[in-house]
Amino acid sequence: MVLKNEDGYELWLRYNLIEDEELLASYRQQVTHIKFNANTPIEAAAQAELERGLDGLLGPEQDWIEKPSLNGAVVCGTPTSSGFIDTLDLKELASVGDEGYVIKRHKMDVHTINVIAANTDKGLLYGVFAFLRLLQTHQSLDGLHIVSAPKVKLRMLNHWDNLDGTIERGFAGHSLWDWHKLPHFISPRYTDYARACASIGLNATVLTNVNANALILTEPYLHKVAALAEVFRPYGVQVFLTARFSAPMEIGGLSTADPLDADVAAWWKDKVDQIYNILPDFGGFVVKANSEGQPGPHDYGRIHADGANMLADALEPHGGICIWRAFVYDADVKEDRFKQANSQLVPQDGTFKKNALLQVKNGPIDFQPREPHHPLFGAMPKTPLMLEVQITQEYLGFATHLVYLAPLFKETLNADTYCDGAGSIVARVVDGSLDGHDMSGMAAVTNIGDDRNWCGHPFAAANWYAYGRLAWDYELSSEQIADEWLRMTFSNDEQFVKTAIKMMIDSREAVVKYMMPLGLHHIFEVGHHYGPGPWVDGIRPDWTAVYYHQADAESVGFDRTATGSDAVSLYNPPYRDQLANVDSCPENMLLWFHHVPWDYRMKSGRTLWDEMCLMYQEGVDDVRQMQQTWQSLEGKIDTARYKHVSDLLMVQEREARWWRDACITYFQSFHGKPIPDGVEPPEHDLDYYRSIVHYYVPGIPERRFGKIGSN
Ligand code: GCV
C-alpha cells in the first residue's frame, strides 16, 4: 500500500483513521458518543478537539451527539460544570489539583462509560488530549484508570523571536508571529500552535527574545500581543513577555533605568498597569540582565535581586510574576565562567520577592551536548529555581541533525545535587518539593518557526513533544515518550516503532561522540555555532574554544579541581569528590573537570588521545548506523517524510566526519601523535578545516552576523 505523503504540519495530532480493523471495531463499540456540556471557552475547545479527534480516529460516520443510552459515552466535565460528574463522586479528583485529570472506564449497571473528569476546565482539556492519545497510540481501554497531575506549575516555552521576524538560534524558518499584520490578521496557525502546546500540557509562552526589544512594551505592540493571547486562552496558554531592563530610557524618556530610582519603579508600575489593562491575564516578565551585553541593575551598581524585585513589585498587584534568568556572566571578570552565576546569585538567596523565580540553564556554560548539571541547583534553597533547557539545537547540529533530546533533559532532571542528602535530584529542586516552594516551573527555548513542519527536521518536533511531556511528568521515560511520539507522528507499526525508538535514544550519545567526546566543550565555530571551531581564539576568552579545552603538547582539559578554578567545590559531596578525583570522575565529564596528559590511561586501557580519536570515529559510525536503521524502515511511512529524514541523515553523516576530522587534525597539531587504527584518516589537513566559512547561517540575526567578538 502506498501511503499518502504528509508534510508534518499536523505534528502528533494527525488523528488518522485507525487502520487495524479489529481495534477500530472494538474502539467503536467502547466509544460511541460524547456527553459534554461545554460552559467555558476552554471547555468548548476541549469538546471541539474531542470531536475532531474521534472523527478522525474512529471515522466521521458517527455524529458523536449525546445518545439516550449511556453505554460507550465519553462523559466529560468537572463536578461543578456537570451534575453527572458530580454524582460520580470521584475521590481521585482530590489529588489532581487544578490542572490534572482522571480518565476511567466506569461501570454503571449494564453500561460502561468513559469518564474524563477534572476540577477545572483546563484539567478537562488536558484530559481530553490524554484520552485521544490513548486511541492514537492504540492502547486498550479495558479497565482504564488514569489519575494524572503536572509535577511543575509553569510549563513554558521561550521563543527567542525578534520583532523583525528573525529568530535567534531558530533553524526552522522565521517567527510564527506576524507582528506586521497583527492584531488584525490572525493566522489559523496560532490556533494550531496552541492546540499542540495544550496537547502536551504546556501552559505558558514567552513570545519574544530574551535579548529583548523594548518596543514590545509599547501600546501598539501590546495590542498585537493581546490578539495572540486571545487565540491561546481557550487552550490554557498564558502569555509572557521579555522585558528589556533599559526600557524606561528607550521608550519611557527617563535618563536612567536604575532599579532603586523612584521614577524608574513608578514607570514600570504604570507600564505593568497598562499591560494588564490591555491583557488582563498577562503572566509576567522574563528578564535577561547583565549578560552578554544586555542592560541590567549592575549598570547602576545594583544587584540582580534589586532588578527582579522592582519588576516583581510592579507585577504583584496583578498576580504576575518576574522570571529572572540566571544565565549571567561577565566579560570583565576573570573567574571561570562556570562559577560566575553561583558567585553572583547564591549570596542573594532569600532576598527575592515572593513572585520572583530564577530561571537556570541545565548546565553552567551553555546548552552543550553534555554538561554537568548547573551547580545553582541545590545552592539556593530559599529561591524557587526554574529549569531552562534548549529545544532548538544551537549546539547540536541545528535542525539538520537528528538528535532526540529527552535523554539529555532527563540527565539533568535526574542529577543528584546531594543538597539535602542522596536523592535531592534537580527535578525535586525544580518542582519545589525539596525546599517547599509553591511556585515551580520549567522553560524551554523552542525550535518552532514558520517551516511547514514547524521545527525543520521531521524528528525535531519530538523534542518539543518530549519537553512538554517531561514538564508534565519528569518520571516518564525517554523511551515511552519516543514511543508515543512515533506512533502519533508516523505509524503504529510495531516494527517501525521499536526500531525508530532505538535510533532516537542512541542519537544523543552519537552527537556527543562526534562533537565533544570525553567532556570537551564549547569547541563550536564562533558566532553561529554550526560546526567545529576548536581553534577559536582572539576574542573575549570565555567565548573562545581554547579557553575551555586548554590543549597543549602535553595535555588537554579544564582543571576545575582545587589546583585549577575549583568549580568542583560548588557541588556537594559525594558528587564533588567524585568529580574532583581524576580516577573517579565519569569519563564522559573528564575534560570538563581535569587537565590530563594525552597519554593518560583511560579505563579501556587506551591513552586519552587514542580514546578521543576512537570516540570521534564511533560518533561517525553511530550516524551510519542511524542511516542503515532508517533505510530498513523504508515503506513503513510515507515517502515524503522518509526521504526528508534520509537526506538529512546523509548531511549528518558528512558533518559528523567534518567534526571528527577537524577536531582530530586540530588536536593532533599539538603533539603529532599518530591516529590509532580503526579511525579513518582525515580527508583534509587542518588548514582546510580552519578555512571553512559559512555565510548566512540561520539563527543568527543580521545585526549580529559577522560581528567580531560574537559568541
Ligand atoms: C539569547 C547563548 C546563545 C545566545 C543566547 C544566550 C542566552 O549564549 O548563543 O544566542 O541569547 O545563550 O541564553 O541568553
XYZ file of C-alpha atoms and ligand atoms in Angstrom:
725
model
C 0.000 0.000 0.000
C 1.340 3.425 -0.911
C 0.993 5.803 1.997
C -0.173 9.331 1.348
C 2.646 11.857 1.587
C 2.482 14.159 4.561
C 4.220 17.456 5.264
C 4.369 17.224 9.051
C 2.095 20.214 9.672
C -0.252 18.222 11.870
C 2.576 17.205 14.178
C 1.425 14.474 16.581
C -2.227 15.491 16.245
C -2.892 13.649 12.988
C -5.996 11.724 14.079
C -5.857 9.392 11.062
C -8.463 6.648 10.850
C -7.302 3.621 12.845
C -6.234 1.085 10.267
C -6.282 -2.029 12.417
C -9.846 -3.113 11.712
C -10.253 -5.252 14.797
C -9.089 -2.481 17.049
C -11.231 0.042 15.234
C -14.288 -2.143 15.699
C -13.592 -2.562 19.394
C -13.000 1.176 19.909
C -16.205 1.910 18.040
C -18.066 -0.264 20.494
C -16.406 1.269 23.504
C -16.597 4.883 22.355
C -19.953 5.740 20.874
C -20.819 9.318 21.685
C -19.906 12.382 23.708
C -21.669 13.786 26.743
C -20.129 17.183 27.251
C -21.884 20.442 28.076
C -19.173 22.982 27.483
C -19.633 26.024 29.675
C -16.380 27.918 29.148
C -14.190 28.718 26.129
C -11.661 26.158 27.371
C -14.346 23.501 27.656
C -15.568 24.419 24.187
C -12.026 23.954 22.845
C -11.798 20.602 24.634
C -15.123 19.459 23.205
C -14.165 20.548 19.687
C -10.866 18.707 19.982
C -12.574 15.556 21.206
C -14.995 15.622 18.289
C -12.235 16.331 15.827
C -10.070 13.559 17.231
C -12.839 10.969 17.317
C -13.998 11.966 13.843
C -10.555 11.301 12.510
C -9.599 8.230 14.512
C -12.901 6.367 14.517
C -14.382 7.761 11.348
C -16.774 10.606 10.713
C -19.807 8.317 10.296
C -20.798 8.930 13.874
C -22.182 12.308 14.885
C -20.969 12.000 18.499
C -24.153 13.692 19.655
C -25.327 12.545 23.065
C -27.444 9.380 22.824
C -30.169 8.197 25.181
C -28.200 5.120 26.244
C -25.127 5.872 28.281
C -23.164 2.887 27.044
C -19.907 3.952 25.359
C -20.396 7.605 26.189
C -17.341 9.782 26.722
C -18.573 11.776 29.668
C -16.576 14.941 30.244
C -16.890 17.514 32.952
C -15.965 18.948 36.284
C -18.048 18.410 39.396
C -19.263 21.973 39.061
C -19.904 22.045 35.329
C -21.543 18.628 35.119
C -24.139 17.307 37.522
C -23.424 13.869 36.138
C -19.727 14.011 37.013
C -20.685 15.378 40.400
C -22.869 12.368 41.114
C -19.964 10.024 40.310
C -18.220 11.455 43.376
C -14.712 10.740 42.038
C -12.429 10.672 45.063
C -9.336 10.759 42.811
C -10.119 14.361 41.922
C -8.864 15.386 45.346
C -5.320 14.596 44.267
C -5.156 16.173 40.802
C -5.217 19.854 41.679
C -6.404 22.446 39.210
C -4.717 21.098 36.090
C -4.801 17.325 36.466
C -7.446 14.893 35.319
C -8.987 11.486 35.840
C -9.754 9.150 32.962
C -11.539 5.924 33.702
C -13.827 3.292 32.310
C -16.735 3.331 34.667
C -19.413 0.667 35.012
C -22.990 1.803 35.596
C -25.445 -1.070 35.760
C -25.215 -2.702 32.363
C -23.380 0.199 30.784
C -19.742 1.134 30.680
C -18.840 4.746 30.126
C -15.567 6.587 29.543
C -15.129 9.324 32.100
C -12.872 12.324 31.604
C -13.105 14.430 34.728
C -11.165 17.284 36.276
C -11.568 20.011 38.832
C -11.265 22.751 36.218
C -11.878 23.282 32.535
C -8.121 23.307 31.957
C -7.732 19.914 33.542
C -10.517 18.713 31.307
C -8.715 19.975 28.221
C -5.572 18.050 29.198
C -7.705 15.002 29.949
C -9.264 15.119 26.501
C -5.860 15.227 24.821
C -4.690 12.355 27.012
C -7.738 10.303 26.096
C -7.161 10.911 22.394
C -3.505 9.954 22.858
C -4.630 6.567 24.183
C -6.559 5.934 20.999
C -3.830 7.359 18.776
C -1.301 5.011 20.325
C -3.668 2.024 20.223
C -3.912 1.481 23.977
C -6.520 -0.818 25.383
C -9.387 0.975 27.090
C -10.283 -2.044 29.229
C -10.018 -1.305 32.914
C -8.689 2.163 32.177
C -7.956 4.250 35.252
C -5.563 7.171 34.910
C -5.036 9.821 37.551
C -2.590 12.446 36.365
C -1.420 15.873 37.506
C 1.520 18.001 36.402
C 4.594 17.994 38.603
C 5.523 21.611 37.926
C 3.211 24.584 37.708
C 4.654 26.699 34.908
C 5.363 24.679 31.800
C 6.661 27.248 29.457
C 8.095 27.770 26.004
C 10.580 30.567 25.432
C 10.603 31.960 21.918
C 13.759 33.830 21.044
C 11.781 35.612 18.336
C 12.690 39.110 17.269
C 10.228 41.756 16.203
C 11.732 41.792 12.698
C 10.673 38.167 12.224
C 14.087 36.589 12.718
C 14.661 34.062 15.465
C 17.842 33.935 17.477
C 19.043 30.335 17.222
C 15.958 29.491 15.186
C 16.521 26.954 12.436
C 13.025 26.318 11.165
C 12.279 29.493 9.284
C 11.019 32.808 10.556
C 8.941 33.691 13.545
C 5.394 32.422 13.704
C 4.287 35.796 14.995
C 3.371 38.050 12.110
C 3.762 41.281 14.028
C 3.214 43.371 10.922
C -0.279 42.031 10.307
C -1.271 41.615 13.942
C -3.653 42.380 15.602
C -5.900 42.399 12.524
C -4.851 39.261 10.724
C -4.945 36.164 12.892
C -3.242 33.251 11.225
C -5.027 29.930 11.788
C -1.595 28.631 12.641
C -1.768 30.388 16.003
C -4.622 28.083 16.996
C -2.729 25.015 15.875
C 0.288 26.165 17.852
C -1.870 26.492 20.957
C -3.508 23.105 20.348
C -0.106 21.448 20.077
C 1.073 23.136 23.276
C -2.050 22.193 25.203
C -1.907 18.611 23.952
C 1.331 18.101 25.884
C 0.369 20.200 28.857
C 2.298 23.390 28.132
C 0.574 26.333 29.780
C 2.744 29.388 29.140
C 4.673 31.023 26.340
C 7.157 33.858 26.186
C 6.679 35.432 22.787
C 9.897 37.411 22.498
C 13.654 37.038 22.609
C 15.431 37.400 25.934
C 17.792 39.717 24.068
C 14.812 41.978 24.264
C 13.480 44.866 22.244
C 11.691 47.452 24.371
C 9.228 48.165 21.560
C 7.216 45.104 22.526
C 6.133 47.068 25.602
C 4.676 49.955 23.597
C 0.928 50.199 23.214
C 0.628 49.169 19.541
C 2.612 46.012 20.188
C 0.698 45.250 23.355
C -2.479 45.106 21.282
C -0.790 42.643 18.953
C 0.259 40.576 21.950
C -3.304 40.668 23.290
C -4.609 39.365 19.962
C -2.318 36.351 20.215
C -3.267 35.819 23.845
C -6.913 35.714 22.834
C -6.211 32.823 20.490
C -4.158 30.958 23.079
C -6.529 31.483 26.025
C -9.005 28.692 25.214
C -6.040 26.337 25.182
C -4.807 27.431 28.582
C -1.625 29.027 27.244
C -0.732 32.178 29.159
C 1.379 34.882 27.542
C 4.586 36.332 28.995
C 6.966 38.902 27.523
C 10.627 39.638 27.873
C 11.347 42.981 29.490
C 14.336 44.996 28.384
C 15.821 46.425 31.517
C 16.608 49.760 29.886
C 13.054 50.182 28.552
C 12.358 53.178 30.840
C 15.074 55.023 28.940
C 14.401 53.658 25.464
C 10.638 54.046 25.344
C 9.940 55.932 28.561
C 12.091 59.016 28.145
C 13.821 58.593 31.513
C 17.518 59.242 31.927
C 18.157 56.130 33.974
C 16.908 52.574 34.451
C 18.321 52.320 37.995
C 16.007 49.900 39.819
C 16.275 51.903 43.056
C 15.243 55.143 41.381
C 11.671 56.058 42.343
C 10.796 57.347 38.873
C 12.010 54.128 37.287
C 9.955 51.995 39.654
C 6.939 54.219 39.005
C 7.456 53.909 35.248
C 7.426 50.116 35.462
C 4.354 50.200 37.681
C 2.498 52.316 35.131
C 3.743 50.131 32.309
C 2.561 46.992 34.040
C -0.821 48.580 34.802
C -1.141 49.433 31.128
C -0.264 45.877 30.108
C -2.889 44.384 32.411
C -5.395 46.883 31.142
C -4.885 45.546 27.639
C -4.190 41.940 28.628
C -5.813 41.093 31.970
C -4.345 37.588 32.223
C -0.788 38.558 31.317
C 1.686 36.194 33.010
C 4.638 38.465 33.658
C 8.179 39.144 32.538
C 11.227 37.076 31.727
C 14.433 39.072 32.045
C 17.973 38.607 30.812
C 20.051 41.240 32.533
C 23.763 41.951 32.702
C 24.590 39.056 30.482
C 26.148 39.149 27.030
C 25.757 42.905 26.744
C 22.171 43.183 27.966
C 21.418 46.086 30.296
C 20.691 45.374 33.950
C 20.971 46.511 37.540
C 24.771 46.152 37.584
C 24.927 49.167 35.265
C 23.892 51.192 38.323
C 25.898 49.356 40.933
C 22.831 47.349 41.996
C 22.359 43.601 42.287
C 20.118 41.181 40.432
C 17.619 40.999 43.293
C 17.157 44.792 43.108
C 16.159 44.497 39.481
C 13.976 41.435 39.880
C 12.221 42.799 42.947
C 11.397 46.116 41.328
C 9.654 44.289 38.483
C 8.078 41.769 40.858
C 6.633 44.653 42.878
C 5.058 46.150 39.795
C 3.574 42.795 38.779
C 2.458 41.639 42.206
C -0.897 43.506 42.466
C -1.979 41.838 39.216
C -0.831 38.350 40.160
C 2.053 38.486 37.679
C 5.494 37.028 38.193
C 9.027 38.023 37.333
C 11.324 35.319 35.984
C 14.932 36.410 36.245
C 17.443 34.448 34.210
C 20.476 33.053 35.981
C 22.481 32.920 32.748
C 24.797 35.668 33.956
C 28.494 36.019 33.365
C 30.756 38.924 32.803
C 33.449 39.660 30.247
C 35.469 41.688 32.748
C 35.507 39.051 35.449
C 38.442 36.683 35.398
C 36.670 33.941 37.321
C 35.857 30.705 35.454
C 32.557 31.330 33.633
C 31.332 28.043 35.133
C 31.316 29.676 38.580
C 30.058 33.149 37.885
C 26.312 32.612 38.237
C 26.873 30.998 41.636
C 29.179 33.806 42.711
C 26.667 36.455 41.745
C 23.422 34.824 42.819
C 23.986 32.497 45.771
C 24.621 35.431 48.163
C 21.220 36.805 47.114
C 19.331 33.658 48.078
C 16.337 34.612 50.217
C 16.274 38.215 49.042
C 13.953 37.778 46.071
C 10.286 38.735 46.342
C 7.680 36.003 46.600
C 6.571 36.400 42.984
C 10.085 36.149 41.549
C 11.712 32.985 40.220
C 15.191 32.328 38.909
C 15.455 30.507 35.594
C 18.591 28.361 35.486
C 20.006 26.638 32.411
C 20.543 22.896 32.716
C 24.293 23.339 32.751
C 26.737 26.034 33.844
C 28.027 27.003 30.392
C 25.535 26.960 27.577
C 23.359 24.101 26.301
C 26.268 21.895 25.256
C 25.505 18.327 24.076
C 26.596 17.191 27.533
C 27.050 19.369 30.609
C 27.200 18.619 34.292
C 24.081 19.936 35.997
C 24.150 23.597 36.934
C 25.596 23.958 40.441
C 22.961 26.572 41.292
C 20.504 23.696 41.666
C 20.748 22.841 45.300
C 22.588 26.027 46.226
C 19.653 28.441 46.600
C 17.063 26.699 48.776
C 15.201 29.918 49.596
C 14.511 30.803 45.960
C 12.284 28.904 43.524
C 14.509 27.784 40.658
C 13.082 27.003 37.249
C 14.936 24.715 34.877
C 15.723 26.115 31.415
C 16.547 23.699 28.622
C 17.048 24.357 24.943
C 14.941 22.517 22.397
C 16.378 24.390 19.469
C 19.645 22.659 18.648
C 22.055 25.587 18.800
C 24.967 23.316 19.689
C 23.532 20.069 18.376
C 23.610 20.421 14.611
C 20.630 22.788 14.284
C 17.539 21.360 12.574
C 19.833 19.396 10.280
C 20.895 16.676 12.729
C 18.593 14.068 14.195
C 19.118 14.306 17.939
C 16.429 13.226 20.382
C 16.777 15.363 23.472
C 14.694 13.560 26.109
C 17.771 11.665 27.406
C 19.632 14.968 27.747
C 16.764 16.639 29.606
C 16.376 13.641 31.875
C 20.079 13.516 32.625
C 19.746 16.935 34.263
C 16.409 16.244 35.919
C 17.773 13.066 37.495
C 21.134 14.550 38.512
C 21.641 14.365 42.252
C 22.539 17.675 43.853
C 23.002 15.971 47.263
C 21.941 19.302 48.771
C 19.719 17.511 51.237
C 21.211 14.053 51.177
C 21.131 11.473 48.428
C 18.094 11.695 46.176
C 17.972 15.508 46.120
C 17.681 15.406 42.382
C 17.362 18.514 40.222
C 13.755 17.579 39.420
C 12.861 17.877 43.106
C 14.535 21.258 43.347
C 12.622 22.377 40.287
C 9.201 21.038 41.292
C 9.562 22.876 44.610
C 9.118 19.746 46.727
C 12.630 19.732 48.140
C 12.516 23.217 49.611
C 8.769 23.654 49.993
C 8.220 26.218 47.237
C 4.742 26.772 45.988
C 5.868 28.202 42.664
C 7.668 25.919 40.249
C 8.398 25.780 36.568
C 10.296 24.643 33.549
C 11.132 26.639 30.455
C 12.487 25.600 27.092
C 13.883 27.617 24.223
C 11.745 26.450 21.333
C 12.713 25.167 17.925
C 9.490 26.379 16.334
C 9.432 28.528 13.229
C 7.220 29.034 10.214
C 8.560 26.000 8.341
C 5.577 23.986 7.200
C 6.526 21.164 9.596
C 7.148 23.696 12.418
C 10.579 22.535 13.593
C 12.598 21.885 10.421
C 13.796 18.315 10.814
C 10.919 15.814 10.781
C 12.271 14.418 14.061
C 12.788 17.810 15.710
C 9.163 18.038 16.794
C 9.889 15.040 19.018
C 11.897 17.404 21.204
C 9.050 19.897 21.555
C 6.830 16.944 22.409
C 9.313 15.377 24.830
C 9.867 18.625 26.654
C 6.136 19.116 27.215
C 5.650 15.564 28.411
C 8.593 15.807 30.818
C 7.476 19.168 32.149
C 4.205 17.438 32.995
C 5.848 14.339 34.404
C 9.613 14.110 34.593
C 9.341 10.469 35.586
C 8.233 9.399 32.124
C 10.987 7.514 30.360
C 12.626 8.762 27.173
C 11.562 5.502 25.530
C 7.930 5.884 26.459
C 7.836 9.444 25.160
C 9.536 8.419 21.908
C 7.078 5.541 21.580
C 4.076 7.870 21.898
C 5.501 10.461 19.574
C 6.434 7.973 16.858
C 3.040 6.302 16.918
C 1.198 9.589 16.721
C 3.539 11.226 14.224
C 4.315 8.354 11.895
C 2.816 4.928 12.445
C 1.721 2.320 14.962
C 3.594 -0.374 13.063
C 5.310 -2.267 15.882
C 8.492 -2.922 13.961
C 8.738 0.698 12.909
C 8.200 1.977 16.433
C 10.618 -0.433 18.079
C 13.368 0.261 15.564
C 12.927 4.012 15.476
C 12.880 4.307 19.295
C 16.329 2.793 19.450
C 17.597 5.130 16.773
C 16.211 8.121 18.669
C 17.610 7.052 22.030
C 21.075 6.414 20.579
C 21.140 9.714 18.719
C 22.012 11.832 21.751
C 25.148 9.891 22.622
C 26.132 9.871 18.945
C 26.195 13.658 18.776
C 28.224 13.874 21.981
C 30.776 11.494 20.485
C 31.209 13.232 17.154
C 31.191 16.751 18.599
C 32.650 16.753 22.088
C 33.705 13.358 23.447
C 35.106 12.871 26.949
C 33.947 16.243 28.189
C 35.397 18.589 25.595
C 33.101 21.605 25.451
C 32.411 24.885 23.697
C 34.502 23.906 20.692
C 31.983 25.226 18.203
C 32.587 27.665 15.381
C 32.304 31.210 16.637
C 29.052 33.156 16.439
C 26.722 30.813 14.638
C 27.927 27.648 16.447
C 27.470 25.466 13.380
C 30.288 23.010 13.006
C 33.636 22.644 14.741
C 35.796 25.549 15.859
C 38.284 24.131 18.391
C 40.776 26.748 17.173
C 38.547 29.735 18.026
C 40.678 32.318 19.820
C 41.376 36.045 19.802
C 38.072 37.298 21.202
C 36.931 37.638 24.806
C 38.331 34.473 26.368
C 35.101 32.919 27.597
C 33.752 32.983 24.035
C 36.756 31.135 22.620
C 37.282 27.390 22.393
C 40.886 27.451 23.612
C 39.734 28.845 26.967
C 37.741 25.654 27.507
C 39.970 22.879 26.151
C 43.356 24.379 27.144
C 45.161 21.937 24.876
C 48.935 21.984 24.573
C 51.591 19.459 23.550
C 51.302 17.542 26.828
C 47.708 17.680 27.930
C 44.119 18.845 27.451
C 41.071 19.808 29.504
C 39.937 22.449 32.002
C 41.232 21.922 35.518
C 38.252 22.717 37.696
C 39.654 20.960 40.755
C 41.324 22.730 43.690
C 44.505 23.108 41.640
C 42.533 24.944 38.972
C 39.380 27.041 39.113
C 37.933 24.827 41.862
C 34.475 24.848 40.299
C 34.030 21.333 41.695
C 33.643 22.892 45.129
C 30.281 24.276 44.004
C 28.902 20.739 44.113
C 28.042 18.831 47.259
C 29.821 15.681 48.363
C 29.917 12.896 47.364
C 29.453 14.200 43.792
C 32.080 16.881 44.416
C 34.634 14.269 45.472
C 33.749 12.033 42.589
C 34.356 14.861 40.137
C 37.470 16.135 41.874
C 39.316 12.859 41.646
C 40.549 12.167 38.146
C 40.117 8.432 38.664
C 36.511 8.617 39.798
C 35.387 11.456 37.551
C 32.977 9.966 34.986
C 34.923 9.702 31.749
C 32.198 11.454 29.810
C 32.911 14.532 32.002
C 36.664 14.130 32.252
C 37.744 17.209 30.304
C 35.081 19.351 31.925
C 36.992 18.993 35.184
C 40.543 17.814 34.570
C 43.599 18.835 32.631
C 45.081 15.448 31.760
C 48.057 14.239 29.748
C 47.380 12.953 26.267
C 48.909 9.680 27.463
C 46.580 9.378 30.440
C 45.299 5.784 30.690
C 41.555 5.517 30.285
C 39.512 2.689 31.807
C 39.678 0.917 28.457
C 43.486 0.769 28.809
C 43.893 3.124 25.858
C 45.538 6.523 26.055
C 43.317 9.566 26.207
C 44.400 10.547 22.700
C 43.562 7.173 21.209
C 40.286 7.048 23.085
C 39.313 10.514 21.870
C 40.047 9.612 18.252
C 38.119 6.361 18.526
C 35.154 8.125 20.067
C 35.046 10.599 17.212
C 35.048 7.612 14.884
C 32.316 5.905 16.905
C 30.194 9.003 16.581
C 30.501 8.813 12.797
C 29.760 5.094 12.867
C 26.707 5.702 15.018
C 25.304 8.080 12.405
C 25.972 5.483 9.731
C 24.056 3.026 11.886
C 21.193 5.505 12.081
C 21.216 5.708 8.298
C 21.027 1.938 7.996
C 18.292 1.724 10.573
C 16.300 4.335 8.742
C 16.773 2.550 5.434
C 15.319 -0.586 6.994
C 12.141 1.383 7.643
C 11.526 2.442 4.065
C 7.929 1.805 3.078
C 6.712 1.861 6.685
C 5.920 5.561 6.448
C 5.117 7.943 3.593
C 7.842 8.621 1.056
C 7.979 12.372 1.559
C 8.873 12.237 5.224
C 11.001 9.134 4.779
C 13.105 10.877 2.161
C 13.346 14.110 4.106
C 14.862 12.208 7.024
C 17.195 10.094 4.904
C 18.517 13.155 3.066
C 19.209 14.912 6.340
C 20.895 11.809 7.759
C 23.214 11.947 4.767
C 24.145 15.507 5.680
C 24.537 14.482 9.314
C 26.956 11.718 8.374
C 29.008 14.126 6.264
C 29.067 16.638 9.083
C 29.951 14.045 11.709
C 33.010 13.288 9.560
C 33.726 17.004 9.348
C 33.629 17.252 13.139
C 35.830 14.183 13.558
C 38.448 15.244 11.049
C 38.574 18.891 12.050
C 38.955 18.083 15.744
C 41.419 15.243 15.293
C 43.698 17.210 12.960
C 43.486 20.201 15.281
C 44.370 18.368 18.490
C 46.980 16.293 16.668
C 48.736 19.513 15.693
C 49.762 19.971 19.344
C 51.582 16.672 19.757
C 51.828 14.868 16.409
C 50.768 11.516 17.812
C 49.555 9.006 15.240
C 45.874 8.448 14.710
C 45.061 4.978 16.065
C 43.959 2.033 13.988
C 40.241 1.876 13.476
C 39.926 5.590 12.805
C 39.522 6.676 9.204
C 42.272 9.066 8.147
C 41.152 12.694 7.874
C 40.156 13.707 4.379
C 41.923 17.082 4.520
C 44.553 18.890 6.514
C 43.910 21.271 9.366
C 44.238 24.400 7.203
C 41.384 23.165 5.089
C 39.075 22.791 8.087
C 40.133 26.090 9.574
C 39.399 27.889 6.339
C 35.784 26.737 6.093
C 33.452 29.722 6.323
C 29.683 29.555 6.276
C 27.767 32.663 5.358
C 24.224 33.443 6.343
C 23.939 30.547 8.709
C 20.395 30.536 10.118
C 19.649 31.509 13.655
C 21.881 34.484 13.842
C 20.062 37.715 13.222
C 21.630 40.030 10.677
C 22.523 42.581 13.343
C 24.866 40.058 14.954
C 26.131 38.408 11.810
C 29.853 38.705 11.403
C 30.153 40.907 14.439
C 33.663 40.467 15.766
C 33.522 39.144 19.256
C 30.191 37.456 18.888
C 29.876 34.318 20.985
C 19.540 34.716 23.529
C 23.760 31.688 24.212
C 23.291 31.937 22.815
C 22.679 33.314 22.681
C 21.544 33.444 23.703
C 22.143 33.204 25.092
C 21.101 33.251 26.183
O 24.841 32.480 24.510
O 24.364 31.797 21.942
O 22.181 33.462 21.372
O 20.944 34.700 23.629
O 22.729 31.926 25.118
O 20.680 32.196 26.605
O 20.731 34.333 26.608
